[in-house]
XYZ file of C-alpha atoms in Angstrom:
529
model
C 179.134 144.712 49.580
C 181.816 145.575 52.595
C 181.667 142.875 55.469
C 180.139 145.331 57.782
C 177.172 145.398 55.340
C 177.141 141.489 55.258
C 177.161 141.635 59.192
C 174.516 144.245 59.695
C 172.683 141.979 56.688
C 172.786 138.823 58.769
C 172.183 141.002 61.663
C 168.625 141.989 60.612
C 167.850 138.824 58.934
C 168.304 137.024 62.454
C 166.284 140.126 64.071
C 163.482 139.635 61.331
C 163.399 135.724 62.674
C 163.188 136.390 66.040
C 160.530 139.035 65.748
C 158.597 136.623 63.545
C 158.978 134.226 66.488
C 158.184 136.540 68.676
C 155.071 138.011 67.009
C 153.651 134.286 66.339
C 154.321 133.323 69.999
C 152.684 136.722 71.362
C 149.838 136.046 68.682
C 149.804 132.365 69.742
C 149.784 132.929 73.541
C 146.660 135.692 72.994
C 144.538 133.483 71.377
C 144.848 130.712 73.867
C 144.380 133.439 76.364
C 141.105 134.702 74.244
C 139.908 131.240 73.896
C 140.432 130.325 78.121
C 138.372 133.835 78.403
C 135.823 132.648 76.059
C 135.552 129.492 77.864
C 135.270 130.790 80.921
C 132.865 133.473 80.413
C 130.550 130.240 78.655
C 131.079 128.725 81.488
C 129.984 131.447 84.142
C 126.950 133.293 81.220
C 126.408 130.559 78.970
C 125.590 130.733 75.482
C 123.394 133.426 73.868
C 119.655 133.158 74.640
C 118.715 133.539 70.880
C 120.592 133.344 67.779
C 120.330 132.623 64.481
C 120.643 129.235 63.046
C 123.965 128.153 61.087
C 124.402 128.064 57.410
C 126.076 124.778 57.137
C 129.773 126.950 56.865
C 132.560 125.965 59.639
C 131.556 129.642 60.585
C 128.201 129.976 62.274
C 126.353 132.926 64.283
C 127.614 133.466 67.791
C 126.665 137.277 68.692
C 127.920 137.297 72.295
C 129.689 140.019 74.567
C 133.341 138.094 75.427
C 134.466 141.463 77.516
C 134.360 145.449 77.418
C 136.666 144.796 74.227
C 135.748 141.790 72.965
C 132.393 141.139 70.953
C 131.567 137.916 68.309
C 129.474 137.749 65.742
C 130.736 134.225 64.794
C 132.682 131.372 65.996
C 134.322 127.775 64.391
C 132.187 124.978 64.964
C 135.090 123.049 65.877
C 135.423 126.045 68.938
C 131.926 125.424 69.834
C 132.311 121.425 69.967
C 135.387 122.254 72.659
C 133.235 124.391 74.717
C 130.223 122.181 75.105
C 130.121 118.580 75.815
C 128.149 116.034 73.639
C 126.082 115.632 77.171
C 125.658 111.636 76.832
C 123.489 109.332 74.452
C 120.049 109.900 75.792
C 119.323 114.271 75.615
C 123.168 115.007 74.300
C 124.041 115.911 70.506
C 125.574 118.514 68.332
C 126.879 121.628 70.188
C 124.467 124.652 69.484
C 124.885 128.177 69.001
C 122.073 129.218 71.602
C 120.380 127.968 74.310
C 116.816 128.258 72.450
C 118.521 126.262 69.811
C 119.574 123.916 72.402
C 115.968 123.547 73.581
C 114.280 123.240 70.407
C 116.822 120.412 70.208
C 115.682 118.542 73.197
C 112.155 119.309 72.747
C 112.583 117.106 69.494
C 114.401 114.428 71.255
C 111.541 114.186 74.044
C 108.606 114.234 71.778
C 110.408 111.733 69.654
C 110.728 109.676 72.579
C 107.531 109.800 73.458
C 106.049 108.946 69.879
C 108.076 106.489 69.568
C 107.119 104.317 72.826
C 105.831 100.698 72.641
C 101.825 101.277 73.474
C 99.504 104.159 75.481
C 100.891 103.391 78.733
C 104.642 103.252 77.891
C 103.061 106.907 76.608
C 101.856 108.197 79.184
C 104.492 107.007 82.132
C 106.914 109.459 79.737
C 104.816 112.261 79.793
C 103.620 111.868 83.470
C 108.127 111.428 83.872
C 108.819 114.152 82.304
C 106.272 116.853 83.420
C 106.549 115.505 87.261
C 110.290 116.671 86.335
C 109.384 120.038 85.308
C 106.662 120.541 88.078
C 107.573 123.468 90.120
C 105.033 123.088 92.608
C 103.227 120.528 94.505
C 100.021 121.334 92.689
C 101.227 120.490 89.115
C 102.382 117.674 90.517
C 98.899 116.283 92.017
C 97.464 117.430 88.742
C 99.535 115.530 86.722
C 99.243 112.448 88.324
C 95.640 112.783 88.192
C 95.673 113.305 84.292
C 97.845 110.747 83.435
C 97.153 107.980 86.465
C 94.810 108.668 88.669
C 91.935 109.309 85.875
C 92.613 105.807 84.482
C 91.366 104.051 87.941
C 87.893 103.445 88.412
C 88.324 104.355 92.269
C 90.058 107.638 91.985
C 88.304 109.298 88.799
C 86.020 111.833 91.026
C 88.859 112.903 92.652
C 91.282 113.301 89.526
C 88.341 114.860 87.236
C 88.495 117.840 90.421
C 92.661 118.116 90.454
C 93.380 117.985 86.417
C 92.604 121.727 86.402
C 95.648 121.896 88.904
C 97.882 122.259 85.913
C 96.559 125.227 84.648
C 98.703 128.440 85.315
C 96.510 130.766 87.056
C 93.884 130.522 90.222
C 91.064 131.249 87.854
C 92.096 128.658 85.066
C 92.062 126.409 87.908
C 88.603 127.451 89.245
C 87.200 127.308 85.248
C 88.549 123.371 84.988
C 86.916 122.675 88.539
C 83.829 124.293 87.547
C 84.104 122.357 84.264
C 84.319 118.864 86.091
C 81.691 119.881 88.789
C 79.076 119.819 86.026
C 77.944 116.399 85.505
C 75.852 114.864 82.513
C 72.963 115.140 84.307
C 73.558 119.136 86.072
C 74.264 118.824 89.770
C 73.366 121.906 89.686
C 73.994 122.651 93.546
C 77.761 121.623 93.252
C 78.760 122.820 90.496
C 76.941 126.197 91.221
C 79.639 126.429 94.132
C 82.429 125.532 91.991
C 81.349 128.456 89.498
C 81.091 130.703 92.439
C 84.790 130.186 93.097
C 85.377 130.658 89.631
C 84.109 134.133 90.103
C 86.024 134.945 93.498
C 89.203 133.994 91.812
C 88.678 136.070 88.293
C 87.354 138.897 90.109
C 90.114 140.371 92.240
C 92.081 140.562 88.707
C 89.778 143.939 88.136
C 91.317 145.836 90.944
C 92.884 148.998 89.383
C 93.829 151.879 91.285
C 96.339 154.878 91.327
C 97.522 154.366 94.701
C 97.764 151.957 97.643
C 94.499 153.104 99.007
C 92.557 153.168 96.181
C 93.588 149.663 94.879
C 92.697 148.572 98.995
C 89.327 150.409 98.509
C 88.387 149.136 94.820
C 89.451 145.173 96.506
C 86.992 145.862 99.329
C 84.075 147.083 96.741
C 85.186 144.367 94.693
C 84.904 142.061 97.587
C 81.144 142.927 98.279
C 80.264 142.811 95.253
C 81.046 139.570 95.053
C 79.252 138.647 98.194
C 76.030 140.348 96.600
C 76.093 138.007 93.537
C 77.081 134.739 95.953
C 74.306 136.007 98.523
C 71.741 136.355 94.978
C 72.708 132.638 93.314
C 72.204 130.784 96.802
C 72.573 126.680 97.216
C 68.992 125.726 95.470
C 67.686 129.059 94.274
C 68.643 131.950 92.306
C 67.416 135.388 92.860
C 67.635 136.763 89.760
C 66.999 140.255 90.170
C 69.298 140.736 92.999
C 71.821 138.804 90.935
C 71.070 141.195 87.719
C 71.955 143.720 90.241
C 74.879 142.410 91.993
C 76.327 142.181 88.262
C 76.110 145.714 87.178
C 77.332 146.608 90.758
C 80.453 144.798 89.475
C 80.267 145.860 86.481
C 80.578 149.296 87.366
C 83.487 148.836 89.499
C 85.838 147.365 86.341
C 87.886 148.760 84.309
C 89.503 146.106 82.567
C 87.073 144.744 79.497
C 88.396 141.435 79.386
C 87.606 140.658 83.101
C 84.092 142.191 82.575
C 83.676 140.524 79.968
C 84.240 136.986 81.785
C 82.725 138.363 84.562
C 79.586 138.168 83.056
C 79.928 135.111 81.345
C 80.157 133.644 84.780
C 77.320 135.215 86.334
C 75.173 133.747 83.450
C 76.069 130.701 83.843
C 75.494 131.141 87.841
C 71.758 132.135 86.880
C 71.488 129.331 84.355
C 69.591 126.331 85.090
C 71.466 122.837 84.945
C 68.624 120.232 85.061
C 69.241 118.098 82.313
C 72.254 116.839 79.942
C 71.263 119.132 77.645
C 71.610 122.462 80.029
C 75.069 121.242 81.012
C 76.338 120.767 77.851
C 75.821 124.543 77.667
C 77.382 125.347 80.736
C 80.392 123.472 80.015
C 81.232 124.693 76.656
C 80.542 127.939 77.971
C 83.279 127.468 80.971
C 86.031 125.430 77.878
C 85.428 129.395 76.147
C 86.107 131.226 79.207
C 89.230 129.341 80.458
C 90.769 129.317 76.673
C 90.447 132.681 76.666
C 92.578 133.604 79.515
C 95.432 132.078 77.404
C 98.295 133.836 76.932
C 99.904 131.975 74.311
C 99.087 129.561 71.136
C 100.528 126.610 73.137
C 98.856 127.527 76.420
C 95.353 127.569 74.344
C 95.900 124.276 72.849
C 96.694 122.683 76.676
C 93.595 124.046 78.311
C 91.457 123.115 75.209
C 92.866 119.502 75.678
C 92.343 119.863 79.658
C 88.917 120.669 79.273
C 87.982 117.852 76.193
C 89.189 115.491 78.709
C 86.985 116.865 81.863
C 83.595 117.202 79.139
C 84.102 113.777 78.107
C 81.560 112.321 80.912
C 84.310 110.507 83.124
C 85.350 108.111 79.732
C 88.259 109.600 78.499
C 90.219 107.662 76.639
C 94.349 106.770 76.757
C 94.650 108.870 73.350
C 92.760 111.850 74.618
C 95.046 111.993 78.037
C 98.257 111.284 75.668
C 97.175 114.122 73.689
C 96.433 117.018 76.510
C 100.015 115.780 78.225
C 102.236 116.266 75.611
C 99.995 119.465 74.895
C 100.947 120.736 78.695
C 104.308 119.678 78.376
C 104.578 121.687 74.978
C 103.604 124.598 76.634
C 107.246 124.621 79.240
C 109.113 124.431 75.881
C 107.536 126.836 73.266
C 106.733 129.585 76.004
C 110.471 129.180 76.904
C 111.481 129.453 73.240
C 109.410 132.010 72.087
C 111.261 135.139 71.661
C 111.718 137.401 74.930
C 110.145 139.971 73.247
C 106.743 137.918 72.627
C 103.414 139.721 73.528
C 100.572 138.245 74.502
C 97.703 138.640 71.556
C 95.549 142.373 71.747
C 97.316 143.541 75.217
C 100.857 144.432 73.766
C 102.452 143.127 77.187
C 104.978 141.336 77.222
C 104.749 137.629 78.244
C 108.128 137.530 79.897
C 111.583 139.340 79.779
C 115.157 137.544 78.560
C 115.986 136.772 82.495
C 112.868 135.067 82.541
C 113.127 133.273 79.454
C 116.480 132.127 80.699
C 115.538 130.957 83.727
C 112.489 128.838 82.198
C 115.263 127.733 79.652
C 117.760 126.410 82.607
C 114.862 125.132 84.449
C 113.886 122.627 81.490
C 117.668 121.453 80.596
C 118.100 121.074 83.795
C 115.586 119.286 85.562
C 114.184 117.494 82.321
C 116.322 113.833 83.728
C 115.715 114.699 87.531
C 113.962 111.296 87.885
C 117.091 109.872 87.569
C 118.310 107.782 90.814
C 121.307 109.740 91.280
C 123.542 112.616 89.815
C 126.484 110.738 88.702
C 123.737 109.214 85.980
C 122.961 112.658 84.979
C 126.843 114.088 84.961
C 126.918 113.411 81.240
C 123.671 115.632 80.432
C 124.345 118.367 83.487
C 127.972 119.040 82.320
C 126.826 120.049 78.685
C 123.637 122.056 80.780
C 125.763 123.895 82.986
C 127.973 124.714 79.197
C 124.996 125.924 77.976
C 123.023 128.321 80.650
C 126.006 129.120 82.551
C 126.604 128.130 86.037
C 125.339 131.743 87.517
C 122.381 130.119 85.709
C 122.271 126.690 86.733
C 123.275 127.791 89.875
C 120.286 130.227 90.392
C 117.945 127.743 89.020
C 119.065 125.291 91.301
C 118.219 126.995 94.120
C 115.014 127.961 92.627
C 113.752 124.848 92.187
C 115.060 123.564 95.937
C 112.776 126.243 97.296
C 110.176 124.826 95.331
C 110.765 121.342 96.668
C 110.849 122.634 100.041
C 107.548 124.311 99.171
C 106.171 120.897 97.863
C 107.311 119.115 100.966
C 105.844 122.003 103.504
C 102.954 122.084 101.634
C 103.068 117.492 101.175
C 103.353 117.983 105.511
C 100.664 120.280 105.664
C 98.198 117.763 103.693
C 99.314 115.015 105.465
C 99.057 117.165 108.847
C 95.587 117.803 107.961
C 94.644 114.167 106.916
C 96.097 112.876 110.502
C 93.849 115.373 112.018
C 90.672 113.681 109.917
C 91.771 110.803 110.843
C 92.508 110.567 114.260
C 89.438 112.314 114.994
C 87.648 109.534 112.739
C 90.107 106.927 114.749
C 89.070 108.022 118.208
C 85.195 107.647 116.682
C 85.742 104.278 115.033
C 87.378 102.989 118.393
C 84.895 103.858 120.044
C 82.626 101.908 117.570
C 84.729 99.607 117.563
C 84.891 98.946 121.370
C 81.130 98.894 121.342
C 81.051 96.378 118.241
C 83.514 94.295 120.205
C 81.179 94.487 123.567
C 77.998 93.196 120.955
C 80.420 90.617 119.692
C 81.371 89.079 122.651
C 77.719 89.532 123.675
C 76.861 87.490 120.394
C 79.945 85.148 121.035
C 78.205 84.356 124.221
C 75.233 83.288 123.053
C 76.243 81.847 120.348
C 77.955 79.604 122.401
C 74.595 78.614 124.104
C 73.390 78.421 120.628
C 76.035 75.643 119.529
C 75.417 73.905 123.010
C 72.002 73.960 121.726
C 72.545 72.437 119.020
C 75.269 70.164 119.626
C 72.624 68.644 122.503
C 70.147 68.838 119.531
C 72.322 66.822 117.127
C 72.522 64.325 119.814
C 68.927 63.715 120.692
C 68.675 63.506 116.882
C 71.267 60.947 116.151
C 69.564 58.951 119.204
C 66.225 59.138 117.533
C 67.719 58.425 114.418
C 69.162 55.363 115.651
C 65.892 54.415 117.419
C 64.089 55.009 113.886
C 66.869 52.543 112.373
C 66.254 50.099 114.650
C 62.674 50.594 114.733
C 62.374 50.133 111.015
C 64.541 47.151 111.188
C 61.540 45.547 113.627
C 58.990 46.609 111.500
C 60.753 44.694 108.196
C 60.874 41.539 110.799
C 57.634 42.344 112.081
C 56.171 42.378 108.527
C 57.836 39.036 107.752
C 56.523 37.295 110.820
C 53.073 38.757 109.830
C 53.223 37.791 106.173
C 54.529 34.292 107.932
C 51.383 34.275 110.298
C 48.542 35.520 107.783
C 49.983 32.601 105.394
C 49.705 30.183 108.284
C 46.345 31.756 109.638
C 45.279 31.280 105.884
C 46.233 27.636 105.919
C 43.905 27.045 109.493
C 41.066 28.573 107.690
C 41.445 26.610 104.425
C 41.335 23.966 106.911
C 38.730 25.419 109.404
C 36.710 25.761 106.399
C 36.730 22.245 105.408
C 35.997 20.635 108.827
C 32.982 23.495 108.629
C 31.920 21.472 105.736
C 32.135 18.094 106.965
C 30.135 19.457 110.312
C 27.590 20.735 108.171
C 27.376 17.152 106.767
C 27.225 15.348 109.724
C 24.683 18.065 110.691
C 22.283 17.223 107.686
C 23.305 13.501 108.523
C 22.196 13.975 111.499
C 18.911 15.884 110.592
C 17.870 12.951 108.446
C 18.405 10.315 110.569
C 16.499 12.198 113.527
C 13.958 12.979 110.628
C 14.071 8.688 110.083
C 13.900 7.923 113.571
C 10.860 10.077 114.511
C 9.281 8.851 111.677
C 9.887 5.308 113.065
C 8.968 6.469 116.361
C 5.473 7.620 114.653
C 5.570 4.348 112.886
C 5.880 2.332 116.162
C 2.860 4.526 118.046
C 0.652 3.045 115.536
């Protein structure tokens, strides 16, 4: 081989190297480029909404879009554990592939936590926590407090027994649970008749059908009327039967929809059933636990409303357990209706119950706001960094501002109740000042006299002490009085002891002197002779 061939040799050898070098660097530099656009598309998207669980390889299933020429159907666990922080000791863990994985995961963690509490009220302060963290408006809120607090407090039960069906989801679940509570062991048949009546207002404006604008406006007004027949027909104290038979297929007629017909009815029999003893509510209120767990629209949503309505038919003595148990089965409901798949149905109407944006945004909403009882953010950084990993901050960011509407919402809505109770009461303050200046007028009235009163008897106290101390001193005269008596008698007895015997020599001297006279006129006889 010439030296020219040698050179050239070297030559290429060196060339090889460098585009080796090259090549690696290029190769290096575009997957640290891939990876920085992988992390910051997780960062804006988040992680898939559903995926399938790993098979225990270093590889596991990660179908996500990167860009227009990018797409994954996998990804290193040891890439996953750099894109999503552990998220601190109390919710935080193993990075997921998904964000339903990711909430399965903390739905274990928060029912573990609860289970695992020290006693029924440790048990239900978590629950009330957590689902007073998830409330999204100011209804769920009142209604959980009055499940999990308010029920427990022998001064508040009415009220709570009313606001538990506040948790429910729609107006007419609500309504149902009222109804439910309105019925008491013994009927109240005039309340509760009322609350049923609502019931019905609520479910039926869910029949209005209607091709256009117009007709939907005209079947609400029919609709409407209807409705007024069968209120006018059940009255406060009485039911007309017959013009409540007639009201009903008046309604009937003007609904479609089988399912709302069918509850329909159901509540216009139980508007012309009687509820005058235990036994005739018992009826009625099994009859209203069937109507609201039928308007489910999922497994989880059933079991909640069945434990809603155990705890309003259990005649005002529900126990800790039975309130632990229809807690945790509302707060089961936020997680498995957010991790059932986004193409879930509900049962016999083929609808779906949500689409993947809404399944996302009820997925942010739980990571999210699942620690927002915590004093202040920098004690949630650990948890929100992996959250905001996770759902992406055009999620979080979205459901941020979601949820501050609905705070706003609650606090409008907090002003408007507390707007309304200052109204009650200054109207009951101006009355009960006025009472209150006419109590004080009496009371000074009374003060008055009893003044006079304690004159009374502080003058009376003082004519009795003096009459006391006349009694002492005149019993202390009678005791020497009754010793200078005893003294006298004993003397008086002594001059008649004595009296007696000078008696007894006069009436000897007397017969002395009888005898001698009797001598001497005998001498004087003597002497005549």
């Amino acid at each position: 081989m010439g030296l020219l061939s040698k050179i050239l040799l070297v030559l290429n050898l060196l060339a090889a190297g460098a585009f080796i070098y090259l090549a690696s660097s290029v190769w290096g530099k575009r997957q640290e480029w891939t990876y920085s656009v992988f992390r910051h598309t997780i960062a804006l998207k988040g992680l898939p909404l559903e995926g399938e669980s790993g098979t225990g390889s270093e590889d596991v299933p990660f179908d996500y879009q990167v860009n227009d020429q990018v797409r994954l159907n996998t990804i290193r666990k040891s890439t996953l554990q750099k894109a999503i922080p552990s998220g601190g000791s109390e919710f935080g863990g193993e990075p997921v592939n998904s964000q339903t994985a990711e909430l399965k995961r903390l739905q274990q963690k928060i029912f573990s936590q609860i289970d695992g509490a020290d006693g029924n009220p440790a048990k239900l302060n978590l629950i009330l926590k957590y689902l007073l963290n998830l409330a999204q408006t100011g209804a769920h809120r009142d209604g959980a407090f009055a499940l999990l607090r308010d029920i427990l407090n022998p001064a508040r039960v009415e009220g709570a027994r009313i606001e538990i069906g506040l948790l429910a989801r729609t107006p007419s679940q609500v309504d149902a649970l009222k109804a439910l509570a309105a019925i008491g062991d013994k009927g109240g048949a005039v309340t509760a008749r009322r609350a049923i009546l609502d019931l019905l207002k609520s479910t039926a404006p869910l029949g209005i059908s209607g091709d256009s604008a117009d007709a939907r406006a005209e079947a609400e007004r029919s609709i409407r009327n209807a409705v007024l027949d069968v209120e006018k027909a059940a009255g406060t104290d009485t039911v007309d039967r017959a013009g409540l038979e007639n009201a009903r297929k008046k309604l009937n007629d003007l609904i479609n929809n089988e399912d709302i017909k069918t509850t329909l009815n159901r509540v216009i029999e139980l508007l012309a059933a009687p509820l005058n003893d235990a036994a005739q509510a018992e009826n009625a209120r099994k009859s209203l636990r069937d109507i609201v767990v039928a308007s489910a629209r999922s497994e989880s949503e059933r079991n909640a409303l069945n434990a809603l309505a155990e705890v309003l038919m259990s005649d005002k003595s529900a126990t800790a357990e039975n309130l632990i148990a229809a807690g945790k089965a509302v707060l089961q409901v936020y997680f498995d209706e957010a991790e059932a798949p986004a193409t879930l149905t509900k049962e016999g109407s083929g609808k779906k119950i949500f689409d993947p944006s809404e399944k996302a945004a009820q997925i942010a909403h739980i990571l999210i706001f699942i620690d927002a009882d915590k004093p202040d953010f920098s004690a949630r950084w650990d948890w929100q960094q992996r959250v905001m990993a996770i759902v992406g901050m055009k999620r979080y960011v979205e459901s941020a501002n979601t949820q501050a509407i609905a705070l706003a919402d609650m606090a409008q809505r907090l002003r408007g109740i507390l707007r309304e109770e200052e109204s009650v009461f200054r109207a009951n303050y101006a009355d009960q000042s006025r009472s209150a200046t006419l109590l004080g007028d009496q009371l000074s009235g009374l003060n008055l006299e009893l003044s006079g009163v304690q004159n009374q008897k502080n003058n009376q106290e003082a004519n009795l002490n003096d009459r006391t101390r006349e009694r002492e001193n005149l019993e202390r005269n009678l005791e020497d009085n009754k010793v200078s008596a005893k003294k006298f008698l004993a003397d008086l007895a002594e001059r008649e002891k004595e009296l007696f015997g000078l008696l007894q020599q006069l009436n000897t001297s007397r017969d002395d002197m009888f005898r001698l006279e009797q001598q001497l006129r005998k001498k004087e006889q003597e002497l005549k002779k």
